[in-house]
Amino acid sequence: MNNHYYQNPNVEFSNLKGAENDSKSEEKFSQTWAPRIITVILFLCTFFPLVLFTDIRGKSNIRSSDVSTNTLEFSDGKSSLIEAQITIKNPIYGSLSSLSYLPWSHIAEPYKEQNIELSSFKIDKKSLDLLSGNYEFTWSINKQEYTGKKVSFQIDDIGQHDCKLTVSPTDTSDNAASESYTYHFVIMMKYVRREIRSLTTADREKYFKALKKIYSMKDVAGKALYGDRFRSAEVLLLKHLNGAGTSDCDHWHDGPAILTHHVAFTLEVEQALQSIDSSLSMPYWEYGMDKYLYPSSFTQSPIFDADWFGTASPTTADHSLNDSSYW
């Protein structure tokens, strides 16, 4: 189900050689390669600027601590500007990096423990001393309350969640400041796709366990057990072959269609996995870096280990894995 590329077997490079075939060669080139060159140019014009934009923005504007503001209105007509810096971090995978063009200040991952910490809190640009012991902190996250400057939480559904943090003085005597300040914010819960080698062993094994069910169950039985979003490997492979199985009419890989067809197909596979285990997201294989990680042979990658995707069996007649004990 990884993206794959191939050469069109219908293109005979020998026909492009020889002075006696120049006219035929030019005609054949214009009929076969000219449209492909145009397609590649269109693909690069569509896709490369997006990659470049993301790369530039990501390097300059990635943030793991997000600062945002609230305006607090008082009954006497006065108002105060509250500025809070909050960090959300997965204790295993670290902080998610949200790009500045995304509409959410705070992003977290469902089905995984998250640490949230208040780094700074300003009232009308005046910082509170968070380490003084003069304040207590109450978080309301997904209708659950937590106390402390740094707390742990877990939300098991995606989407937007309204949250708030209340900072209150611990000294309530007449001579002390009595105001409590409440900062409202939103956490957007999003699944995160990671490079498969960066997964923990436990998360990778959960992925393989669900994938094995997709490969071993019939579609009807899987839907009966896991719901309508289940897809068997047989159904997924048939869909992929129908869309990309012929070299002269590949709807999925030749040109910009990969940005629509294959993205939708990957989502369909991911949702099938989530019908089995809702904590899963679709990992990916960044095969471009294998050239540098394994310069002598890309087969040294753990992708080809027997306990990952099974024992490689390149000599089998149907090109399938000869590993019935695993798959």
Tab-separated table of C-alpha atoms in Angstrom:
chain	number	residue	atom	x	y	z
A	1	MET	CA	0.000	0.000	0.000
A	2	ASN	CA	3.044	2.244	-0.200
A	3	ASN	CA	3.279	4.552	-3.171
A	4	HIS	CA	5.128	2.833	-5.966
A	5	TYR	CA	6.432	3.883	-9.346
A	6	TYR	CA	7.228	1.988	-12.519
A	7	GLN	CA	8.270	2.411	-16.124
A	8	ASN	CA	5.711	2.004	-18.853
A	9	PRO	CA	6.548	-1.328	-20.566
A	10	ASN	CA	4.841	-0.109	-23.728
A	11	VAL	CA	7.596	2.450	-24.324
A	12	GLU	CA	10.303	0.826	-26.430
A	13	PHE	CA	13.461	2.863	-26.020
A	14	SER	CA	15.096	1.066	-28.959
A	15	ASN	CA	12.592	2.691	-31.314
A	16	LEU	CA	13.988	6.088	-30.384
A	17	LYS	CA	17.393	5.190	-31.815
A	18	GLY	CA	18.712	4.945	-35.369
A	19	ALA	CA	18.753	7.484	-38.144
A	20	GLU	CA	16.422	5.405	-40.282
A	21	ASN	CA	13.666	5.713	-37.697
A	22	ASP	CA	14.015	9.406	-36.863
A	23	SER	CA	10.574	10.425	-38.043
A	24	LYS	CA	8.874	7.492	-36.344
A	25	SER	CA	10.919	8.120	-33.240
A	26	GLU	CA	9.895	11.758	-33.078
A	27	GLU	CA	6.266	10.799	-33.559
A	28	LYS	CA	6.494	8.075	-30.909
A	29	PHE	CA	8.244	10.420	-28.506
A	30	SER	CA	5.581	13.069	-28.926
A	31	GLN	CA	2.817	10.535	-28.394
A	32	THR	CA	4.292	8.832	-25.334
A	33	TRP	CA	6.743	11.063	-23.525
A	34	ALA	CA	5.541	14.569	-24.317
A	35	PRO	CA	2.255	14.113	-22.401
A	36	ARG	CA	4.181	12.531	-19.546
A	37	ILE	CA	6.649	15.423	-19.411
A	38	ILE	CA	3.715	17.842	-19.302
A	39	THR	CA	2.129	15.774	-16.545
A	40	VAL	CA	5.362	15.803	-14.535
A	41	ILE	CA	5.638	19.582	-14.930
A	42	LEU	CA	2.041	20.020	-13.793
A	43	PHE	CA	2.671	17.679	-10.870
A	44	LEU	CA	5.764	19.601	-9.785
A	45	CYS	CA	3.987	22.932	-10.164
A	46	THR	CA	1.168	21.596	-7.989
A	47	PHE	CA	3.066	19.577	-5.416
A	48	PHE	CA	6.586	20.983	-5.105
A	49	PRO	CA	5.528	24.512	-4.050
A	50	LEU	CA	3.396	22.922	-1.344
A	51	VAL	CA	6.346	20.890	-0.070
A	52	LEU	CA	8.653	23.896	-0.260
A	53	PHE	CA	6.138	26.129	1.510
A	54	THR	CA	5.622	23.583	4.267
A	55	ASP	CA	9.367	23.102	4.692
A	56	ILE	CA	10.118	26.813	4.929
A	57	ARG	CA	7.203	27.559	7.196
A	58	GLY	CA	7.954	24.509	9.316
A	59	LYS	CA	11.554	25.516	9.949
A	60	SER	CA	10.774	29.109	10.802
A	61	ASN	CA	7.436	28.866	12.557
A	62	ILE	CA	7.188	25.472	14.244
A	63	ARG	CA	6.136	25.963	17.822
A	64	SER	CA	5.709	23.565	20.692
A	65	SER	CA	4.785	26.282	23.189
A	66	ASP	CA	1.869	28.442	22.082
A	67	VAL	CA	1.162	31.938	23.342
A	68	SER	CA	-2.333	33.344	22.998
A	69	THR	CA	-4.407	35.984	24.716
A	70	ASN	CA	-7.807	36.527	26.327
A	71	THR	CA	-9.490	39.755	27.329
A	72	LEU	CA	-11.036	39.580	30.801
A	73	GLU	CA	-13.977	41.933	31.411
A	74	PHE	CA	-14.787	43.090	34.979
A	75	SER	CA	-18.130	44.231	36.352
A	76	ASP	CA	-16.864	47.799	36.839
A	77	GLY	CA	-16.243	48.136	33.109
A	78	LYS	CA	-12.489	47.642	33.305
A	79	SER	CA	-10.718	44.902	31.395
A	80	SER	CA	-7.421	43.056	31.579
A	81	LEU	CA	-5.433	41.340	28.866
A	82	ILE	CA	-4.441	37.816	29.816
A	83	GLU	CA	-1.516	36.241	27.979
A	84	ALA	CA	-0.696	32.592	28.639
A	85	GLN	CA	2.032	30.345	27.307
A	86	ILE	CA	1.023	26.691	27.421
A	87	THR	CA	3.029	23.646	26.364
A	88	ILE	CA	1.410	20.309	25.480
A	89	LYS	CA	3.756	17.363	25.209
A	90	ASN	CA	3.426	13.614	24.820
A	91	PRO	CA	5.752	12.084	27.452
A	92	ILE	CA	6.980	9.520	24.895
A	93	TYR	CA	6.921	11.273	21.523
A	94	GLY	CA	7.419	14.842	22.695
A	95	SER	CA	5.698	18.014	21.510
A	96	LEU	CA	3.618	18.197	18.364
A	97	SER	CA	4.787	20.954	16.082
A	98	SER	CA	1.902	23.026	14.784
A	99	LEU	CA	2.579	25.241	11.803
A	100	SER	CA	1.598	28.863	12.024
A	101	TYR	CA	-0.950	28.657	9.216
A	102	LEU	CA	-3.051	26.119	11.139
A	103	PRO	CA	-6.042	27.678	12.908
A	104	TRP	CA	-5.454	26.035	16.295
A	105	SER	CA	-3.057	27.268	18.951
A	106	HIS	CA	-2.982	23.966	20.829
A	107	ILE	CA	-2.936	20.513	19.210
A	108	ALA	CA	-2.803	17.154	20.985
A	109	GLU	CA	-3.168	13.490	20.090
A	110	PRO	CA	-6.129	11.321	21.129
A	111	TYR	CA	-5.789	8.034	22.994
A	112	LYS	CA	-2.376	8.984	24.367
A	113	GLU	CA	-1.383	10.592	27.647
A	114	GLN	CA	-0.501	14.278	27.301
A	115	ASN	CA	1.337	16.602	29.670
A	116	ILE	CA	0.129	20.190	29.726
A	117	GLU	CA	2.146	22.875	31.489
A	118	LEU	CA	1.758	26.594	32.093
A	119	SER	CA	5.048	28.295	31.241
A	120	SER	CA	4.079	31.926	31.750
A	121	PHE	CA	1.012	33.958	32.664
A	122	LYS	CA	0.748	37.705	32.163
A	123	ILE	CA	-1.903	40.189	33.245
A	124	ASP	CA	-1.716	43.359	31.185
A	125	LYS	CA	1.835	42.325	30.181
A	126	LYS	CA	2.911	41.902	33.818
A	127	SER	CA	4.165	38.373	34.515
A	128	LEU	CA	3.009	36.428	37.547
A	129	ASP	CA	5.664	34.588	39.512
A	130	LEU	CA	4.449	31.054	38.907
A	131	LEU	CA	7.087	29.533	41.192
A	132	SER	CA	6.371	31.749	44.196
A	133	GLY	CA	3.735	29.469	45.671
A	134	ASN	CA	1.305	32.384	45.778
A	135	TYR	CA	-1.001	30.924	43.145
A	136	GLU	CA	-2.911	27.757	42.531
A	137	PHE	CA	-3.870	26.467	39.096
A	138	THR	CA	-7.091	24.693	38.120
A	139	TRP	CA	-7.498	23.228	34.636
A	140	SER	CA	-10.801	22.239	33.078
A	141	ILE	CA	-10.083	19.926	30.148
A	142	ASN	CA	-12.829	17.954	28.448
A	143	LYS	CA	-15.079	18.531	31.495
A	144	GLN	CA	-12.465	17.063	33.834
A	145	GLU	CA	-10.684	19.155	36.459
A	146	TYR	CA	-6.979	18.978	37.299
A	147	THR	CA	-4.850	21.034	39.698
A	148	GLY	CA	-1.233	22.061	39.367
A	149	LYS	CA	1.002	24.066	37.050
A	150	LYS	CA	1.736	20.866	35.111
A	151	VAL	CA	-0.834	18.064	34.807
A	152	SER	CA	-1.505	14.998	32.663
A	153	PHE	CA	-4.688	14.317	30.708
A	154	GLN	CA	-6.035	12.072	27.984
A	155	ILE	CA	-8.879	12.683	25.550
A	156	ASP	CA	-10.161	9.747	23.543
A	157	ASP	CA	-11.943	11.473	20.707
A	158	ILE	CA	-10.903	13.802	17.937
A	159	GLY	CA	-12.117	17.313	17.311
A	160	GLN	CA	-12.184	20.598	19.174
A	161	HIS	CA	-12.414	20.793	22.965
A	162	ASP	CA	-13.067	23.984	24.917
A	163	CYS	CA	-10.818	24.270	27.971
A	164	LYS	CA	-9.939	26.798	30.625
A	165	LEU	CA	-7.274	27.521	33.198
A	166	THR	CA	-8.033	29.451	36.390
A	167	VAL	CA	-5.174	31.084	38.289
A	168	SER	CA	-6.121	32.002	41.858
A	169	PRO	CA	-4.137	33.498	44.759
A	170	THR	CA	-3.421	31.120	47.606
A	171	ASP	CA	-3.482	33.978	50.169
A	172	THR	CA	-7.084	35.139	50.564
A	173	SER	CA	-6.490	37.526	53.468
A	174	ASP	CA	-7.820	41.086	53.266
A	175	ASN	CA	-4.378	42.509	52.467
A	176	ALA	CA	-3.706	40.132	49.575
A	177	ALA	CA	-4.780	40.378	45.971
A	178	SER	CA	-8.074	38.548	45.658
A	179	GLU	CA	-8.585	38.395	41.889
A	180	SER	CA	-8.767	35.073	40.107
A	181	TYR	CA	-8.036	35.009	36.395
A	182	THR	CA	-9.544	32.523	33.955
A	183	TYR	CA	-7.907	31.892	30.609
A	184	HIS	CA	-10.039	30.157	27.942
A	185	PHE	CA	-8.429	28.121	25.195
A	186	VAL	CA	-9.126	25.324	22.716
A	187	ILE	CA	-7.326	22.013	22.259
A	188	MET	CA	-7.745	20.379	18.851
A	189	MET	CA	-7.315	16.611	19.002
A	190	LYS	CA	-5.812	15.172	15.823
A	191	TYR	CA	-4.414	11.790	14.848
A	192	VAL	CA	-0.690	11.931	14.110
A	193	ARG	CA	0.963	9.864	11.380
A	194	ARG	CA	4.575	8.972	12.149
A	195	GLU	CA	7.411	7.310	10.284
A	196	ILE	CA	7.093	3.633	11.150
A	197	ARG	CA	10.601	3.362	12.581
A	198	SER	CA	9.894	6.192	15.023
A	199	LEU	CA	7.003	4.296	16.642
A	200	THR	CA	7.472	2.649	19.989
A	201	THR	CA	7.578	-1.142	19.894
A	202	ALA	CA	4.169	-1.275	21.568
A	203	ASP	CA	2.552	1.086	19.025
A	204	ARG	CA	4.150	-0.712	16.089
A	205	GLU	CA	2.941	-4.078	17.333
A	206	LYS	CA	-0.597	-2.708	17.704
A	207	TYR	CA	-0.415	-1.599	14.076
A	208	PHE	CA	0.799	-5.014	12.893
A	209	LYS	CA	-1.868	-6.758	14.969
A	210	ALA	CA	-4.659	-4.729	13.353
A	211	LEU	CA	-3.104	-5.071	9.894
A	212	LYS	CA	-2.988	-8.834	10.306
A	213	LYS	CA	-6.746	-8.856	10.924
A	214	ILE	CA	-7.295	-6.861	7.752
A	215	TYR	CA	-5.272	-9.460	5.847
A	216	SER	CA	-6.830	-12.508	7.474
A	217	MET	CA	-10.556	-11.632	7.627
A	218	LYS	CA	-13.156	-11.585	4.896
A	219	ASP	CA	-14.812	-8.235	4.336
A	220	VAL	CA	-18.303	-9.353	5.406
A	221	ALA	CA	-17.031	-10.937	8.628
A	222	GLY	CA	-14.870	-7.906	9.417
A	223	LYS	CA	-17.731	-5.466	8.943
A	224	ALA	CA	-19.975	-7.580	11.149
A	225	LEU	CA	-17.364	-7.463	13.914
A	226	TYR	CA	-15.833	-4.008	13.544
A	227	GLY	CA	-18.364	-1.915	11.642
A	228	ASP	CA	-18.819	-0.434	8.183
A	229	ARG	CA	-15.386	1.195	8.014
A	230	PHE	CA	-13.618	-2.151	8.081
A	231	ARG	CA	-11.985	-3.140	4.796
A	232	SER	CA	-10.378	-6.483	4.082
A	233	ALA	CA	-7.051	-6.631	2.276
A	234	GLU	CA	-8.838	-8.355	-0.593
A	235	VAL	CA	-11.170	-5.368	-1.087
A	236	LEU	CA	-8.363	-2.836	-0.687
A	237	LEU	CA	-6.076	-4.618	-3.136
A	238	LEU	CA	-8.866	-4.925	-5.689
A	239	LYS	CA	-9.598	-1.209	-5.420
A	240	HIS	CA	-5.925	-0.371	-5.825
A	241	LEU	CA	-5.588	-2.629	-8.862
A	242	ASN	CA	-8.685	-1.152	-10.472
A	243	GLY	CA	-7.261	2.334	-10.065
A	244	ALA	CA	-3.615	1.651	-10.830
A	245	GLY	CA	-3.242	-1.869	-12.191
A	246	THR	CA	-2.548	-1.057	-15.838
A	247	SER	CA	0.476	0.838	-17.064
A	248	ASP	CA	-1.389	2.570	-19.892
A	249	CYS	CA	-4.170	3.939	-17.675
A	250	ASP	CA	-2.990	4.574	-14.120
A	251	HIS	CA	-5.497	6.891	-12.460
A	252	TRP	CA	-3.680	6.937	-9.136
A	253	HIS	CA	0.019	7.530	-9.736
A	254	ASP	CA	0.496	9.224	-13.094
A	255	GLY	CA	0.370	12.932	-12.402
A	256	PRO	CA	-1.510	15.038	-9.858
A	257	ALA	CA	-4.098	12.289	-9.224
A	258	ILE	CA	-1.842	10.905	-6.497
A	259	LEU	CA	-2.766	13.973	-4.435
A	260	THR	CA	-6.422	12.950	-4.451
A	261	HIS	CA	-6.886	9.241	-5.162
A	262	HIS	CA	-4.040	7.922	-3.053
A	263	VAL	CA	-4.637	10.347	-0.193
A	264	ALA	CA	-8.260	9.188	-0.008
A	265	PHE	CA	-7.182	5.548	-0.259
A	266	THR	CA	-4.685	5.945	2.570
A	267	LEU	CA	-7.423	7.489	4.715
A	268	GLU	CA	-9.683	4.528	3.924
A	269	VAL	CA	-6.977	2.088	5.058
A	270	GLU	CA	-6.364	4.154	8.195
A	271	GLN	CA	-10.063	4.148	9.065
A	272	ALA	CA	-10.149	0.378	8.565
A	273	LEU	CA	-7.313	0.051	11.082
A	274	GLN	CA	-9.114	2.391	13.483
A	275	SER	CA	-12.267	0.294	13.255
A	276	ILE	CA	-10.184	-2.426	14.928
A	277	ASP	CA	-8.158	-0.208	17.284
A	278	SER	CA	-9.262	3.415	17.555
A	279	SER	CA	-5.882	4.528	18.935
A	280	LEU	CA	-4.085	3.747	15.664
A	281	SER	CA	-3.017	6.080	12.904
A	282	MET	CA	-1.475	5.144	9.564
A	283	PRO	CA	2.338	5.093	9.744
A	284	TYR	CA	4.427	5.818	6.688
A	285	TRP	CA	7.779	4.663	5.323
A	286	GLU	CA	10.183	7.507	4.530
A	287	TYR	CA	12.172	5.398	2.077
A	288	GLY	CA	14.064	8.420	0.749
A	289	MET	CA	16.358	8.449	3.779
A	290	ASP	CA	17.280	4.758	3.476
A	291	LYS	CA	19.913	5.602	0.869
A	292	TYR	CA	21.804	7.487	3.557
A	293	LEU	CA	20.999	5.239	6.505
A	294	TYR	CA	21.933	2.013	4.692
A	295	PRO	CA	24.392	2.990	1.928
A	296	SER	CA	25.554	-0.572	1.216
A	297	SER	CA	22.039	-1.977	0.743
A	298	PHE	CA	18.563	-0.624	1.446
A	299	THR	CA	17.529	-4.176	2.416
A	300	GLN	CA	19.286	-3.574	5.744
A	301	SER	CA	16.307	-1.460	6.759
A	302	PRO	CA	14.173	-2.990	9.526
A	303	ILE	CA	11.235	-2.624	7.126
A	304	PHE	CA	12.409	-5.945	5.669
A	305	ASP	CA	12.829	-7.715	9.003
A	306	ALA	CA	10.891	-10.957	9.366
A	307	ASP	CA	9.149	-9.789	12.549
A	308	TRP	CA	7.859	-6.634	10.829
A	309	PHE	CA	6.188	-7.436	7.527
A	310	GLY	CA	7.250	-11.076	7.332
A	311	THR	CA	10.055	-12.923	5.595
A	312	ALA	CA	10.935	-11.572	2.157
A	313	SER	CA	10.176	-14.167	-0.521
A	314	PRO	CA	11.203	-12.663	-3.894
A	315	THR	CA	11.241	-15.991	-5.739
A	316	THR	CA	7.627	-17.029	-5.145
A	317	ALA	CA	5.567	-17.349	-8.323
A	318	ASP	CA	2.826	-14.959	-7.198
A	319	HIS	CA	5.250	-12.528	-5.484
A	320	SER	CA	3.570	-13.116	-2.117
A	321	LEU	CA	5.205	-13.615	1.262
A	322	ASN	CA	6.056	-17.234	1.902
A	323	ASP	CA	5.367	-16.840	5.594
A	324	SER	CA	2.070	-18.429	6.558
A	325	SER	CA	2.959	-18.308	10.255
A	326	TYR	CA	2.995	-14.494	10.228
A	327	TRP	CA	0.655	-13.310	7.486
